mmCIF file of C-alpha atoms and ligand atoms in Angstrom:
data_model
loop_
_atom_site.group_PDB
_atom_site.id
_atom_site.type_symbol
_atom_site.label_atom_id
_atom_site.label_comp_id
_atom_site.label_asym_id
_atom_site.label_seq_id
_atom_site.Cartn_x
_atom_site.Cartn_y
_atom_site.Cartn_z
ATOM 1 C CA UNK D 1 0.000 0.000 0.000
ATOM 2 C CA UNK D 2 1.585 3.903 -1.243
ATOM 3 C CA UNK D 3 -0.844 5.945 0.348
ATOM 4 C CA UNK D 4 -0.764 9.354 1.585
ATOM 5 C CA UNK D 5 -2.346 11.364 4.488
ATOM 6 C CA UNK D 6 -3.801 15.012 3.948
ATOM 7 C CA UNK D 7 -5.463 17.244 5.946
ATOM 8 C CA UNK D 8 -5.007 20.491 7.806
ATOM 9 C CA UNK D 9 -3.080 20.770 11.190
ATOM 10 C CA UNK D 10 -4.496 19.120 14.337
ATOM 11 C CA UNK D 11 -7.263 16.812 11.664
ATOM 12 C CA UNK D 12 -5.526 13.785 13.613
ATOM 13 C CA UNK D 13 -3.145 12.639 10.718
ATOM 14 C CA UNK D 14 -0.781 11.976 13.790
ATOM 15 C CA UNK D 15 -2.889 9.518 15.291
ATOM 16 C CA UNK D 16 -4.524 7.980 12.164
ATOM 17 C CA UNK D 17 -1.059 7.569 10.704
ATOM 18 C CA UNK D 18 -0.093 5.777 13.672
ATOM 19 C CA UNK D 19 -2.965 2.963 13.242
ATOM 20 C CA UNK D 20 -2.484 2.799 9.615
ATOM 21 C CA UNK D 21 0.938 1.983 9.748
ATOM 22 C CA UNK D 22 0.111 -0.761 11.960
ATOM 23 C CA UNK D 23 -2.562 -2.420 10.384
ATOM 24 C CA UNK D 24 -1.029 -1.960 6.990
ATOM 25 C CA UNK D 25 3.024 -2.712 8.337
ATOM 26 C CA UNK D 26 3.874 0.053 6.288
ATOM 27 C CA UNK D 27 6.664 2.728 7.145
ATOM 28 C CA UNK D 28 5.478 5.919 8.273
ATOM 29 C CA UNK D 29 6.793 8.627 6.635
ATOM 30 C CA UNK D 30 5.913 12.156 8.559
ATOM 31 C CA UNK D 31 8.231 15.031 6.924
ATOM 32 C CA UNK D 32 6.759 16.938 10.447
ATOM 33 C CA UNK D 33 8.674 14.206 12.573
ATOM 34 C CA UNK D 34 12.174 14.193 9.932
ATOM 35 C CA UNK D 35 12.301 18.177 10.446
ATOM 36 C CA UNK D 36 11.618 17.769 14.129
ATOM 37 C CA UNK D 37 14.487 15.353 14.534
ATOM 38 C CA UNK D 38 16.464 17.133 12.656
ATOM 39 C CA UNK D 39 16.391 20.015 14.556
ATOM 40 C CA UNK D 40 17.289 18.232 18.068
ATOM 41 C CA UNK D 41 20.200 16.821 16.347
ATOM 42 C CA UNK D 42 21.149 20.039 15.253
ATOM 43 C CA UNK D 43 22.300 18.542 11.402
ATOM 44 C CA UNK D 44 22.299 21.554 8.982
ATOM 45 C CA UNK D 45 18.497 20.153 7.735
ATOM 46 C CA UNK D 46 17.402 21.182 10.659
ATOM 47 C CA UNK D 47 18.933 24.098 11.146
ATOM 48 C CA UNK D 48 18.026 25.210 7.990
ATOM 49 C CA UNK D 49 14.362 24.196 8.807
ATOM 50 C CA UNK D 50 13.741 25.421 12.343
ATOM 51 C CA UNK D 51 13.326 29.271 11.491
ATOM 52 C CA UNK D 52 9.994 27.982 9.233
ATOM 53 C CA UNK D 53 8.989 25.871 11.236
ATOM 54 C CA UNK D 54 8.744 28.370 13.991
ATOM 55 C CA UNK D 55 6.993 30.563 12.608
ATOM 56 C CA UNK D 56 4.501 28.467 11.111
ATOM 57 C CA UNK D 57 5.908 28.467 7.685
ATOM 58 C CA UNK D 58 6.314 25.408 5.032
ATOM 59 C CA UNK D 59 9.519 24.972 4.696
ATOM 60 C CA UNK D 60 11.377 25.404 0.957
ATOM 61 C CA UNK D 61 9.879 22.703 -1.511
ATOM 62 C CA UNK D 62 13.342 22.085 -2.466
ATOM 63 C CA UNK D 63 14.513 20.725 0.697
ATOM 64 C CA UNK D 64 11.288 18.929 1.704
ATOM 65 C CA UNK D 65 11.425 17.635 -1.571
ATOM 66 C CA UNK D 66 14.920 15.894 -1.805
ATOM 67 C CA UNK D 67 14.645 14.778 2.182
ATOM 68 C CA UNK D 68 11.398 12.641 1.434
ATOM 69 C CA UNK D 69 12.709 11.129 -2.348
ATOM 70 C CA UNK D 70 16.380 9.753 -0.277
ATOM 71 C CA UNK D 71 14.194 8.550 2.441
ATOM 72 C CA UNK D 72 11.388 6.799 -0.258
ATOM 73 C CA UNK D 73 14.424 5.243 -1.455
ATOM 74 C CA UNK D 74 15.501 3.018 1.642
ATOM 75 C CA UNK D 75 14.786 -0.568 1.890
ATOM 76 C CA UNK D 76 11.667 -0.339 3.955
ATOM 77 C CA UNK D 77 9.897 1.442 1.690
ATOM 78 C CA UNK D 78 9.978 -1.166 -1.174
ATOM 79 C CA UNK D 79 6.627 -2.451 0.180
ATOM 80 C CA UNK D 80 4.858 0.338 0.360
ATOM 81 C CA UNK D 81 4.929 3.611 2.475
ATOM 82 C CA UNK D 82 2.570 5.874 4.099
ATOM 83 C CA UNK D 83 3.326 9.856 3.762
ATOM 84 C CA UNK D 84 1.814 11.775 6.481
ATOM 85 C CA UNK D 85 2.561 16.006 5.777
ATOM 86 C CA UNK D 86 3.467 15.493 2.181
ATOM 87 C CA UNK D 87 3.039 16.439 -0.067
ATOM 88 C CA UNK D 88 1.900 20.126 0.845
ATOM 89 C CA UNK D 89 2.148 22.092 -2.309
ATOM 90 C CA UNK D 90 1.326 21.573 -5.651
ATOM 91 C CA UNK D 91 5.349 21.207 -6.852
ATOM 92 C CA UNK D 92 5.497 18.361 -4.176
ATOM 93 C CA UNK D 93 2.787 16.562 -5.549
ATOM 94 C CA UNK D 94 4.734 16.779 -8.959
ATOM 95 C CA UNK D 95 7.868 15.765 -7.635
ATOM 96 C CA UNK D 96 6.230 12.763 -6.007
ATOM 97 C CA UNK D 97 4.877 12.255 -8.825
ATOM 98 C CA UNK D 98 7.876 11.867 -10.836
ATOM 99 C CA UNK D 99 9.747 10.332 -8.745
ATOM 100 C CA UNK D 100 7.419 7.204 -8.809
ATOM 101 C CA UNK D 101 6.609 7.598 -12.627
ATOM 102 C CA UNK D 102 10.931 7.107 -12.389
ATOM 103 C CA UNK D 103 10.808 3.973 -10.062
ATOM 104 C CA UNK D 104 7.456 2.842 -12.289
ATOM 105 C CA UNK D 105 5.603 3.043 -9.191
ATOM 106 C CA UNK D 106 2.134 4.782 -8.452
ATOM 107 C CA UNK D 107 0.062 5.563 -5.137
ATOM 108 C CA UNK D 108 -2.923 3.352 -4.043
ATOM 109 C CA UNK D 109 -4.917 6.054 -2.309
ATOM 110 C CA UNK D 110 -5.004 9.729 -1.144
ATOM 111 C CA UNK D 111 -7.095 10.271 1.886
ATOM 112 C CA UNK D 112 -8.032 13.509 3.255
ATOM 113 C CA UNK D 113 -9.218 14.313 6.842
ATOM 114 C CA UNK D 114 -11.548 16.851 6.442
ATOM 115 C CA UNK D 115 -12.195 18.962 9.982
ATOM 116 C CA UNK D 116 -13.558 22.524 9.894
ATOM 117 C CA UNK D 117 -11.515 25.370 11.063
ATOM 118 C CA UNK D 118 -13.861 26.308 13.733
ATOM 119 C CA UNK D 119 -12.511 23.339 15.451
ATOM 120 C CA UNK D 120 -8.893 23.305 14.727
ATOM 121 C CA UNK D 121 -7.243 25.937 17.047
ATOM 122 C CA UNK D 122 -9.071 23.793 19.954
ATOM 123 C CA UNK D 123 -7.637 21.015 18.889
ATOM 124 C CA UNK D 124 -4.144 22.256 18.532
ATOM 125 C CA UNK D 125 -3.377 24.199 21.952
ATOM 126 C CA UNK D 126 -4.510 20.940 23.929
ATOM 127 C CA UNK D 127 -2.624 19.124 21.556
ATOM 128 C CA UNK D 128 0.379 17.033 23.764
ATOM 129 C CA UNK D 129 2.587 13.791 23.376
ATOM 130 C CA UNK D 130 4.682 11.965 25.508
ATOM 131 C CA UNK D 131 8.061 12.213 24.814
ATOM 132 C CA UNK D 132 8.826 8.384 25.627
ATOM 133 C CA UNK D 133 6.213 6.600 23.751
ATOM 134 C CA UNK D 134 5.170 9.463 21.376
ATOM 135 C CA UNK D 135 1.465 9.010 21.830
ATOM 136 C CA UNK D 136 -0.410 12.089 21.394
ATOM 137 C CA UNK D 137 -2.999 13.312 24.101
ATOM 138 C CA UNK D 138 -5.327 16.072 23.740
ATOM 139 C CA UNK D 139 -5.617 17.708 27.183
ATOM 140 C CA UNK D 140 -9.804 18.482 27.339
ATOM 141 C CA UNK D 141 -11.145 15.381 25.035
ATOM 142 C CA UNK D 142 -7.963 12.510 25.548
ATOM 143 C CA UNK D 143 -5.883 13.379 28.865
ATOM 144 C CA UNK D 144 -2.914 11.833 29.393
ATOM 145 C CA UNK D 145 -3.240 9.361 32.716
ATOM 146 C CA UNK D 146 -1.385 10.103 36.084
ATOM 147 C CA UNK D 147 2.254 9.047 35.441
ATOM 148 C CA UNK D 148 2.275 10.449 32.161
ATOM 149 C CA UNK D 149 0.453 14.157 32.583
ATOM 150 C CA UNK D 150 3.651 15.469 34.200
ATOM 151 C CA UNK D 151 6.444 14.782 31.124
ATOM 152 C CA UNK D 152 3.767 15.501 28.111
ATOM 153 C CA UNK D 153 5.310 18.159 26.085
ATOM 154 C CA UNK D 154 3.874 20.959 23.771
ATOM 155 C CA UNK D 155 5.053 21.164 20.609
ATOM 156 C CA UNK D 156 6.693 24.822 19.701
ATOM 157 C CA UNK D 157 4.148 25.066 16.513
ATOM 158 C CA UNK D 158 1.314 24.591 18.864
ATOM 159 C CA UNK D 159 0.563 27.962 19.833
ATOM 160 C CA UNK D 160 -2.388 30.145 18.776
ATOM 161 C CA UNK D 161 -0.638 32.101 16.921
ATOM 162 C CA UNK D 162 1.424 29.263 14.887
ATOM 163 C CA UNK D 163 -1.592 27.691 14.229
ATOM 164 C CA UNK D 164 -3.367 30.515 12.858
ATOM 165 C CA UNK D 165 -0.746 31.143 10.523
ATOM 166 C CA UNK D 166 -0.472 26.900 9.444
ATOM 167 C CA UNK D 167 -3.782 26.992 9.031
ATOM 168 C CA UNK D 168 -3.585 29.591 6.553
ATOM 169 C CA UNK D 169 -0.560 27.743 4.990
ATOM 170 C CA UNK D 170 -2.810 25.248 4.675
ATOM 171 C CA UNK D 171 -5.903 26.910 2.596
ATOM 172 C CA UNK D 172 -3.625 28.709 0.432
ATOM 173 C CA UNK D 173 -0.777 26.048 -0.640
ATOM 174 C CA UNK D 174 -2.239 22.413 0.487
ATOM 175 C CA UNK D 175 -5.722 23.047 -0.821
ATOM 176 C CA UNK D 176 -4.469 22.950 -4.277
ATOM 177 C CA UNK D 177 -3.465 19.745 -4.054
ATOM 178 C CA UNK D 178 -7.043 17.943 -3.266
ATOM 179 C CA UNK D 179 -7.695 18.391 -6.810
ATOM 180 C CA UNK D 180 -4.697 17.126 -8.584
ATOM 181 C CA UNK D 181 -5.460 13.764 -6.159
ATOM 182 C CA UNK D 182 -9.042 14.007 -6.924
ATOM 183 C CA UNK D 183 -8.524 14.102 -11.077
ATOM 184 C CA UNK D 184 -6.685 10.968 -10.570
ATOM 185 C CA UNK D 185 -9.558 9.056 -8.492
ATOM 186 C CA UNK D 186 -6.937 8.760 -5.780
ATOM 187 C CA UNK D 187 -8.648 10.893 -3.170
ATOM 188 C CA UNK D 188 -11.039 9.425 -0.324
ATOM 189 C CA UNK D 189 -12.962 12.188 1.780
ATOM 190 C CA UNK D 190 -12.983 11.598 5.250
ATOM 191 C CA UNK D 191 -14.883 13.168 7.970
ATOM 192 C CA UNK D 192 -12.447 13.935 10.661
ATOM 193 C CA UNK D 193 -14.380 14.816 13.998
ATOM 194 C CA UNK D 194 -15.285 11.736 16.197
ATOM 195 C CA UNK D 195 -13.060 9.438 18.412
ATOM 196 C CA UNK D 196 -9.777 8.231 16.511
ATOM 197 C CA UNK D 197 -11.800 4.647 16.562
ATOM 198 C CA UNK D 198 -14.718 5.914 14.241
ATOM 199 C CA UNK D 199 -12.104 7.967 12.009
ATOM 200 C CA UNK D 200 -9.984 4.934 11.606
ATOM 201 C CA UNK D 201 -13.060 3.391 11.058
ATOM 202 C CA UNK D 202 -14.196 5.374 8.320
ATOM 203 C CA UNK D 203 -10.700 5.349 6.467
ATOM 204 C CA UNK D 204 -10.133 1.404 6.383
ATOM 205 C CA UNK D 205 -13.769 1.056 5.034
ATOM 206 C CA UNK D 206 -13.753 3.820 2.340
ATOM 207 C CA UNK D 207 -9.625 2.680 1.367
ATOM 208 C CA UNK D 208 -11.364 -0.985 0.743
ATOM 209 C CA UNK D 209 -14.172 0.424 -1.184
ATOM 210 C CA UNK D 210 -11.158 2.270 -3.231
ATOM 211 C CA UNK D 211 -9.266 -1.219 -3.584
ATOM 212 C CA UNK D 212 -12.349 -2.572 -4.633
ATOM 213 C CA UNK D 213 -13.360 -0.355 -7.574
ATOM 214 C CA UNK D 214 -10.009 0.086 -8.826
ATOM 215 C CA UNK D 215 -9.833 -3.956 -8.829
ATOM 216 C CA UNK D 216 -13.058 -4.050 -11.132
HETATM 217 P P1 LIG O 321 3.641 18.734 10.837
HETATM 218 O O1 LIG O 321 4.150 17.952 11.995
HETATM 219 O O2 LIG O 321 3.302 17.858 9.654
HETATM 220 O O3 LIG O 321 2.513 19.667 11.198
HETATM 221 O O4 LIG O 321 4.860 19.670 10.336
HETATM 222 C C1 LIG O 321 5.455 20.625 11.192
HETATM 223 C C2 LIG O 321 6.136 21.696 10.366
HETATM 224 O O5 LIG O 321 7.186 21.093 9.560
HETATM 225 C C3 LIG O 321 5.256 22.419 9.364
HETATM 226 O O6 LIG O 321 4.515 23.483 9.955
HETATM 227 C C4 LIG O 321 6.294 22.916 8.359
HETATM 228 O O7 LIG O 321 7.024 24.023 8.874
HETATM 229 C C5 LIG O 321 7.259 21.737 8.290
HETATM 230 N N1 LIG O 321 6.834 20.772 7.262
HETATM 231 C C6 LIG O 321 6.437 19.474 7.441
HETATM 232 N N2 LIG O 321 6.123 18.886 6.281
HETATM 233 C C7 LIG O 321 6.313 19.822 5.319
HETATM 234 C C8 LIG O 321 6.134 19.844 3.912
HETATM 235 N N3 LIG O 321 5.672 18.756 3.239
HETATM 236 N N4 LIG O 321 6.429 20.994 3.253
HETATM 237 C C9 LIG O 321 6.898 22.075 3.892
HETATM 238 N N5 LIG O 321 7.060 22.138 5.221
HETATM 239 C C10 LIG O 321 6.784 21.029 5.943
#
């Protein structure tokens, strides 16, 4: 399975990526966690990246770009691979895109987590993970149990104001990829608000539905 996983900020592609990978014992591929890691080992990626990051910026399509095609080309990913945050702009979706044509390889499925805005900046400054297991907690609608509430950690892109500005990001350069998926039949719709159960729910049901049409 070469899927990918789209939606705005806080939509839960986190924690939907998480299950997918499992069920599906696929890599998962977040360009949010590569820049993040990058930028605690201080490698010139992620100094490079940290300034756009900060402020709630995408960073360069040239350097997203070439950091997701190396890591699309290690062993693992032979199988399949599951891209959560990318692609993010239209140019991504064309380098992807030609980077597979390359390798004659396509993607199986595009699904989008569709939450409205209304919701989002909630959803992000509650947002919090644990730093040993990674597993995200929201602090009003998924606390994290005693024993774990005191080392959860914010992430530095989860303030108001970052969000605000990502979720602009998001409307004005992600949007524009929906319908390049969509022309290609790619693209499953998925409502995003409910427990992670239901959404998970929802995506495994409509990505068989997909499997099943494009077998026919
Ligand atoms: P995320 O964890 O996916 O929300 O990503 C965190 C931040 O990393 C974003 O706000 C961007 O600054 C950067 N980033 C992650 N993926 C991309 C991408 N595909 N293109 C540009 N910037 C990205």
């Amino acid at each position: 399975m070469r899927m990918i996983l789209i939606g705005p900020p806080g939509a839960g592609k986190g924690t939907q990526a998480h299950n997918l990978v499992k069920r599906y014992q696929i890599p998962h591929i977040s360009t949010g966690d590569m820049f993040r890691s990058a930028v605690k080992a201080g490698t010139e990626l992620g100094r490079q990246a940290e300034a756009y990051m900060k402020a709630g910026d995408l960073v360069p399509d040239e350097l997203v770009i070439a950091m997701v095609i190396e890591r699309l080309g290690q062993p693992d990913c032979e199988g399949g691979f599951m891209l959560d945050g990318f692609p993010r702009t239209r140019p991504q979706a064309e380098a992807l895109e030609g980077a597979l044509d390359n390798a004659g390889l396509s993607l199986d499925a595009v699904v989008l987590i569709e939450v409205a805005d209304q919701l989002i900046e909630e959803r992000i400054t509650g947002r919090r993970s644990d730093p040993e297991t990674g597993t995200i907690y929201h602090l009003k609608y998924n606390p994290p149990p005693a024993g774990v509430a005191d080392r959860v950690v914010q992430r530095g892109d989860d303030t108001s104001e970052a969000c605000k500005a990502r979720l602009t990001k998001y409307h004005d350069d992600t949007a524009p990829v929906i319908p390049f998926y969509e022309g290609k039949g790619l693209l499953v719709r998925i409502h995003g608000v409910g427990s992670p159960d239901e959404v998970l729910l929802r995506i495994t049901t409509a990505l068989k539905a997909l499997q099943s049409h494009s077998a026919s």
